[in-house]
mmCIF file of N, CA and C in Angstrom:
data_model
loop_
_atom_site.group_PDB
_atom_site.id
_atom_site.type_symbol
_atom_site.label_atom_id
_atom_site.label_comp_id
_atom_site.label_asym_id
_atom_site.label_seq_id
_atom_site.Cartn_x
_atom_site.Cartn_y
_atom_site.Cartn_z
ATOM 1 N N SER A 1 93.898 100.326 117.191
ATOM 2 C CA SER A 1 92.780 100.149 116.283
ATOM 3 C C SER A 1 91.777 101.248 116.567
ATOM 4 N N ALA A 2 90.777 101.400 115.653
ATOM 5 C CA ALA A 2 89.816 102.430 115.779
ATOM 6 C C ALA A 2 88.370 101.888 115.586
ATOM 7 N N PRO A 3 87.805 101.337 116.659
ATOM 8 C CA PRO A 3 86.444 100.801 116.511
ATOM 9 C C PRO A 3 85.410 101.925 116.759
ATOM 10 N N GLY A 4 84.188 101.722 116.250
ATOM 11 C CA GLY A 4 83.083 102.722 116.368
ATOM 12 C C GLY A 4 81.952 102.475 115.460
ATOM 13 N N ALA A 5 80.872 103.239 115.698
ATOM 14 C CA ALA A 5 79.659 103.073 114.845
ATOM 15 C C ALA A 5 79.849 103.834 113.537
ATOM 16 N N ALA A 6 79.363 103.183 112.451
ATOM 17 C CA ALA A 6 79.370 103.764 111.138
ATOM 18 C C ALA A 6 78.347 104.865 111.031
ATOM 19 N N PRO A 7 78.579 105.983 110.282
ATOM 20 C CA PRO A 7 79.885 106.264 109.654
ATOM 21 C C PRO A 7 80.927 106.703 110.692
ATOM 22 N N LEU A 8 82.075 106.144 110.570
ATOM 23 C CA LEU A 8 83.196 106.387 111.487
ATOM 24 C C LEU A 8 84.216 107.288 110.846
ATOM 25 N N ASN A 9 84.391 108.473 111.370
ATOM 26 C CA ASN A 9 85.409 109.420 110.829
ATOM 27 C C ASN A 9 86.676 109.294 111.560
ATOM 28 N N VAL A 10 87.746 109.047 110.798
ATOM 29 C CA VAL A 10 89.030 108.763 111.316
ATOM 30 C C VAL A 10 90.066 109.727 110.689
ATOM 31 N N THR A 11 90.854 110.420 111.566
ATOM 32 C CA THR A 11 92.045 111.258 111.057
ATOM 33 C C THR A 11 93.305 110.475 111.396
ATOM 34 N N PHE A 12 94.096 110.267 110.351
ATOM 35 C CA PHE A 12 95.342 109.566 110.548
ATOM 36 C C PHE A 12 96.535 110.501 110.733
ATOM 37 N N SER A 13 97.583 110.115 111.474
ATOM 38 C CA SER A 13 98.725 110.928 111.601
ATOM 39 C C SER A 13 99.917 110.083 111.185
ATOM 40 N N SER A 14 100.783 110.727 110.233
ATOM 41 C CA SER A 14 101.971 109.998 109.764
ATOM 42 C C SER A 14 103.032 109.910 110.821
ATOM 43 N N ALA A 15 103.277 110.943 111.599
ATOM 44 C CA ALA A 15 104.249 110.976 112.634
ATOM 45 C C ALA A 15 105.659 110.432 112.216
ATOM 46 N N ILE A 16 106.123 110.947 111.008
ATOM 47 C CA ILE A 16 107.413 110.534 110.458
ATOM 48 C C ILE A 16 108.542 111.469 110.996
ATOM 49 N N THR A 17 109.657 110.860 111.531
ATOM 50 C CA THR A 17 110.705 111.665 111.992
ATOM 51 C C THR A 17 112.025 111.254 111.261
ATOM 52 N N TRP A 18 112.767 112.236 110.762
ATOM 53 C CA TRP A 18 114.014 111.934 110.116
ATOM 54 C C TRP A 18 115.098 111.743 111.322
ATOM 55 N N VAL A 19 115.735 110.660 111.241
ATOM 56 C CA VAL A 19 116.629 110.329 112.432
ATOM 57 C C VAL A 19 118.083 110.483 112.122
ATOM 58 N N SER A 20 118.495 110.792 110.991
ATOM 59 C CA SER A 20 119.983 110.981 110.648
ATOM 60 C C SER A 20 120.386 112.407 111.067
ATOM 61 N N SER A 21 121.356 112.542 111.946
ATOM 62 C CA SER A 21 121.850 113.844 112.380
ATOM 63 C C SER A 21 122.837 114.429 111.357
ATOM 64 N N SER A 22 123.384 113.611 110.433
ATOM 65 C CA SER A 22 124.399 114.073 109.607
ATOM 66 C C SER A 22 123.922 114.522 108.181
ATOM 67 N N THR A 23 122.715 114.205 107.846
ATOM 68 C CA THR A 23 122.150 114.680 106.580
ATOM 69 C C THR A 23 120.775 115.152 106.745
ATOM 70 N N ASN A 24 120.356 116.024 105.823
ATOM 71 C CA ASN A 24 119.001 116.499 105.791
ATOM 72 C C ASN A 24 118.120 115.679 104.826
ATOM 73 N N PRO A 25 116.884 115.428 105.141
ATOM 74 C CA PRO A 25 116.041 114.709 104.257
ATOM 75 C C PRO A 25 115.594 115.569 103.062
ATOM 76 N N GLY A 26 115.269 114.771 101.963
ATOM 77 C CA GLY A 26 114.624 115.469 100.838
ATOM 78 C C GLY A 26 113.122 115.507 101.133
ATOM 79 N N THR A 27 112.342 115.688 100.157
ATOM 80 C CA THR A 27 110.936 115.669 100.274
ATOM 81 C C THR A 27 110.389 114.259 100.632
ATOM 82 N N LEU A 28 109.486 114.283 101.578
ATOM 83 C CA LEU A 28 108.794 112.973 101.932
ATOM 84 C C LEU A 28 107.509 112.894 101.137
ATOM 85 N N THR A 29 107.284 111.786 100.533
ATOM 86 C CA THR A 29 106.031 111.505 99.704
ATOM 87 C C THR A 29 105.260 110.482 100.446
ATOM 88 N N TYR A 30 103.973 110.777 100.736
ATOM 89 C CA TYR A 30 103.117 109.875 101.497
ATOM 90 C C TYR A 30 102.082 109.264 100.569
ATOM 91 N N ASN A 31 101.885 107.947 100.732
ATOM 92 C CA ASN A 31 100.868 107.245 99.947
ATOM 93 C C ASN A 31 100.137 106.369 100.948
ATOM 94 N N TRP A 32 98.835 106.697 101.238
ATOM 95 C CA TRP A 32 98.017 106.007 102.134
ATOM 96 C C TRP A 32 97.013 105.112 101.298
ATOM 97 N N ASP A 33 96.954 103.826 101.698
ATOM 98 C CA ASP A 33 95.867 102.978 101.201
ATOM 99 C C ASP A 33 94.964 102.831 102.421
ATOM 100 N N LEU A 34 93.819 103.552 102.354
ATOM 101 C CA LEU A 34 92.922 103.677 103.494
ATOM 102 C C LEU A 34 91.843 102.526 103.580
ATOM 103 N N GLY A 35 91.978 101.585 102.725
ATOM 104 C CA GLY A 35 91.015 100.526 102.654
ATOM 105 C C GLY A 35 89.781 100.837 101.916
ATOM 106 N N GLY A 36 89.016 99.844 101.447
ATOM 107 C CA GLY A 36 87.743 100.096 100.677
ATOM 108 C C GLY A 36 87.997 100.863 99.408
ATOM 109 N N SER A 37 89.112 100.651 98.705
ATOM 110 C CA SER A 37 89.470 101.303 97.467
ATOM 111 C C SER A 37 89.738 102.796 97.621
ATOM 112 N N SER A 38 90.053 103.263 98.780
ATOM 113 C CA SER A 38 90.279 104.708 99.011
ATOM 114 C C SER A 38 91.816 104.878 99.291
ATOM 115 N N SER A 39 92.272 106.041 98.803
ATOM 116 C CA SER A 39 93.698 106.283 98.995
ATOM 117 C C SER A 39 93.854 107.786 99.216
ATOM 118 N N SER A 40 95.029 108.239 99.691
ATOM 119 C CA SER A 40 95.344 109.595 99.902
ATOM 120 C C SER A 40 96.854 109.851 99.794
ATOM 121 N N ILE A 41 97.225 111.086 99.379
ATOM 122 C CA ILE A 41 98.658 111.472 99.363
ATOM 123 C C ILE A 41 98.868 112.624 100.458
ATOM 124 N N ASP A 42 97.816 112.857 101.247
ATOM 125 C CA ASP A 42 97.942 113.829 102.285
ATOM 126 C C ASP A 42 98.817 113.369 103.402
ATOM 127 N N VAL A 43 99.442 114.197 104.199
ATOM 128 C CA VAL A 43 100.319 113.792 105.289
ATOM 129 C C VAL A 43 99.439 113.219 106.385
ATOM 130 N N ASN A 44 98.309 113.843 106.693
ATOM 131 C CA ASN A 44 97.424 113.369 107.727
ATOM 132 C C ASN A 44 96.003 113.342 107.221
ATOM 133 N N PRO A 45 95.656 112.319 106.479
ATOM 134 C CA PRO A 45 94.278 112.245 105.848
ATOM 135 C C PRO A 45 93.157 112.045 106.814
ATOM 136 N N THR A 46 91.952 112.352 106.400
ATOM 137 C CA THR A 46 90.766 112.056 107.213
ATOM 138 C C THR A 46 89.897 111.146 106.258
ATOM 139 N N MET A 47 89.267 110.122 106.834
ATOM 140 C CA MET A 47 88.415 109.226 106.045
ATOM 141 C C MET A 47 87.186 108.864 106.812
ATOM 142 N N SER A 48 86.008 108.797 106.127
ATOM 143 C CA SER A 48 84.824 108.375 106.751
ATOM 144 C C SER A 48 84.501 106.921 106.305
ATOM 145 N N TYR A 49 84.372 105.984 107.251
ATOM 146 C CA TYR A 49 84.195 104.590 106.968
ATOM 147 C C TYR A 49 82.778 104.099 107.225
ATOM 148 N N SER A 50 82.339 103.272 106.270
ATOM 149 C CA SER A 50 80.997 102.681 106.401
ATOM 150 C C SER A 50 81.179 101.404 107.156
ATOM 151 N N SER A 51 80.095 100.639 107.357
ATOM 152 C CA SER A 51 80.101 99.433 108.139
ATOM 153 C C SER A 51 81.004 98.376 107.525
ATOM 154 N N SER A 52 82.088 97.991 108.141
ATOM 155 C CA SER A 52 82.999 96.918 107.703
ATOM 156 C C SER A 52 84.286 96.978 108.523
ATOM 157 N N ILE A 53 85.257 96.201 108.167
ATOM 158 C CA ILE A 53 86.560 96.114 108.776
ATOM 159 C C ILE A 53 87.626 96.427 107.701
ATOM 160 N N TYR A 54 88.525 97.328 107.963
ATOM 161 C CA TYR A 54 89.501 97.844 106.987
ATOM 162 C C TYR A 54 90.887 97.716 107.468
ATOM 163 N N SER A 55 91.822 97.503 106.529
ATOM 164 C CA SER A 55 93.230 97.592 106.764
ATOM 165 C C SER A 55 93.761 98.887 106.188
ATOM 166 N N VAL A 56 94.824 99.395 106.845
ATOM 167 C CA VAL A 56 95.386 100.667 106.353
ATOM 168 C C VAL A 56 96.838 100.427 106.183
ATOM 169 N N ILE A 57 97.379 101.015 104.975
ATOM 170 C CA ILE A 57 98.753 100.887 104.704
ATOM 171 C C ILE A 57 99.326 102.301 104.433
ATOM 172 N N LEU A 58 100.490 102.700 105.073
ATOM 173 C CA LEU A 58 101.157 103.965 104.762
ATOM 174 C C LEU A 58 102.489 103.621 104.244
ATOM 175 N N SER A 59 102.783 104.151 103.046
ATOM 176 C CA SER A 59 104.128 104.060 102.408
ATOM 177 C C SER A 59 104.676 105.507 102.295
ATOM 178 N N VAL A 60 105.942 105.670 102.795
ATOM 179 C CA VAL A 60 106.621 106.970 102.705
ATOM 180 C C VAL A 60 107.930 106.751 101.993
ATOM 181 N N THR A 61 108.203 107.627 101.006
ATOM 182 C CA THR A 61 109.434 107.612 100.288
ATOM 183 C C THR A 61 110.090 109.018 100.483
ATOM 184 N N GLU A 62 111.393 108.938 100.662
ATOM 185 C CA GLU A 62 112.276 110.195 100.777
ATOM 186 C C GLU A 62 112.972 110.388 99.494
ATOM 187 N N SER A 63 112.976 111.627 98.939
ATOM 188 C CA SER A 63 113.366 111.895 97.583
ATOM 189 C C SER A 63 114.873 111.924 97.274
ATOM 190 N N VAL A 64 115.691 112.345 98.269
ATOM 191 C CA VAL A 64 117.140 112.430 97.987
ATOM 192 C C VAL A 64 117.822 111.080 98.035
ATOM 193 N N TYR A 65 117.605 110.302 99.057
ATOM 194 C CA TYR A 65 118.308 109.038 99.209
ATOM 195 C C TYR A 65 117.426 107.841 98.844
ATOM 196 N N SER A 66 116.245 108.129 98.347
ATOM 197 C CA SER A 66 115.350 107.033 97.847
ATOM 198 C C SER A 66 115.086 106.059 98.948
ATOM 199 N N ILE A 67 114.900 106.490 100.220
ATOM 200 C CA ILE A 67 114.644 105.623 101.270
ATOM 201 C C ILE A 67 113.092 105.475 101.355
ATOM 202 N N ALA A 68 112.704 104.280 101.498
ATOM 203 C CA ALA A 68 111.212 103.989 101.567
ATOM 204 C C ALA A 68 110.845 103.150 102.751
ATOM 205 N N ALA A 69 109.771 103.417 103.390
ATOM 206 C CA ALA A 69 109.199 102.662 104.544
ATOM 207 C C ALA A 69 107.766 102.394 104.359
ATOM 208 N N THR A 70 107.222 101.270 104.734
ATOM 209 C CA THR A 70 105.859 100.888 104.658
ATOM 210 C C THR A 70 105.357 100.349 105.948
ATOM 211 N N ARG A 71 104.178 100.791 106.408
ATOM 212 C CA ARG A 71 103.619 100.288 107.646
ATOM 213 C C ARG A 71 102.185 99.730 107.269
ATOM 214 N N THR A 72 101.879 98.541 107.650
ATOM 215 C CA THR A 72 100.578 97.943 107.398
ATOM 216 C C THR A 72 99.892 97.650 108.743
ATOM 217 N N SER A 73 98.646 98.026 108.838
ATOM 218 C CA SER A 73 97.864 97.767 110.028
ATOM 219 C C SER A 73 96.628 96.959 109.581
ATOM 220 N N ALA A 74 96.686 95.630 109.677
ATOM 221 C CA ALA A 74 95.565 94.814 109.203
ATOM 222 C C ALA A 74 94.385 94.905 110.235
ATOM 223 N N SER A 75 93.159 94.935 109.665
ATOM 224 C CA SER A 75 91.937 95.037 110.495
ATOM 225 C C SER A 75 92.044 96.186 111.451
ATOM 226 N N PHE A 76 92.560 97.331 111.046
ATOM 227 C CA PHE A 76 92.813 98.470 111.935
ATOM 228 C C PHE A 76 91.523 99.325 112.276
ATOM 229 N N ILE A 77 90.662 99.357 111.212
ATOM 230 C CA ILE A 77 89.405 100.112 111.409
ATOM 231 C C ILE A 77 88.243 99.177 111.437
ATOM 232 N N SER A 78 87.425 99.255 112.455
ATOM 233 C CA SER A 78 86.187 98.414 112.572
ATOM 234 C C SER A 78 84.972 99.299 112.830
ATOM 235 N N ALA A 79 84.250 99.504 111.721
ATOM 236 C CA ALA A 79 83.074 100.384 111.765
ATOM 237 C C ALA A 79 81.816 99.443 111.817
ATOM 238 N N SER A 80 80.934 99.601 112.820
ATOM 239 C CA SER A 80 79.765 98.761 112.885
ATOM 240 C C SER A 80 78.470 99.488 112.718
ATOM 241 N N VAL A 81 77.383 98.799 112.481
ATOM 242 C CA VAL A 81 76.093 99.435 112.345
ATOM 243 C C VAL A 81 75.629 99.936 113.690
ATOM 244 N N PRO A 82 75.221 101.225 113.867
ATOM 245 C CA PRO A 82 74.880 101.726 115.179
ATOM 246 C C PRO A 82 73.704 101.023 115.797
#
């Protein structure tokens, strides 16, 4: 989790690794739901959070084999009034 005083600036890292040794991946597409109606398609987005608690969801899709993975972190960001 990432607790701190608002405004809380957070940089996310996707850290995606292709694990098949027999095939090469296609293009990876990133879709971040950063909470608070904010989203990003950047690989490693940065977001500034106001006072509240936020959940973060990362969905990644691979273009050749149509492999998709989603990771949800509920109540991951907790920004409080200083």
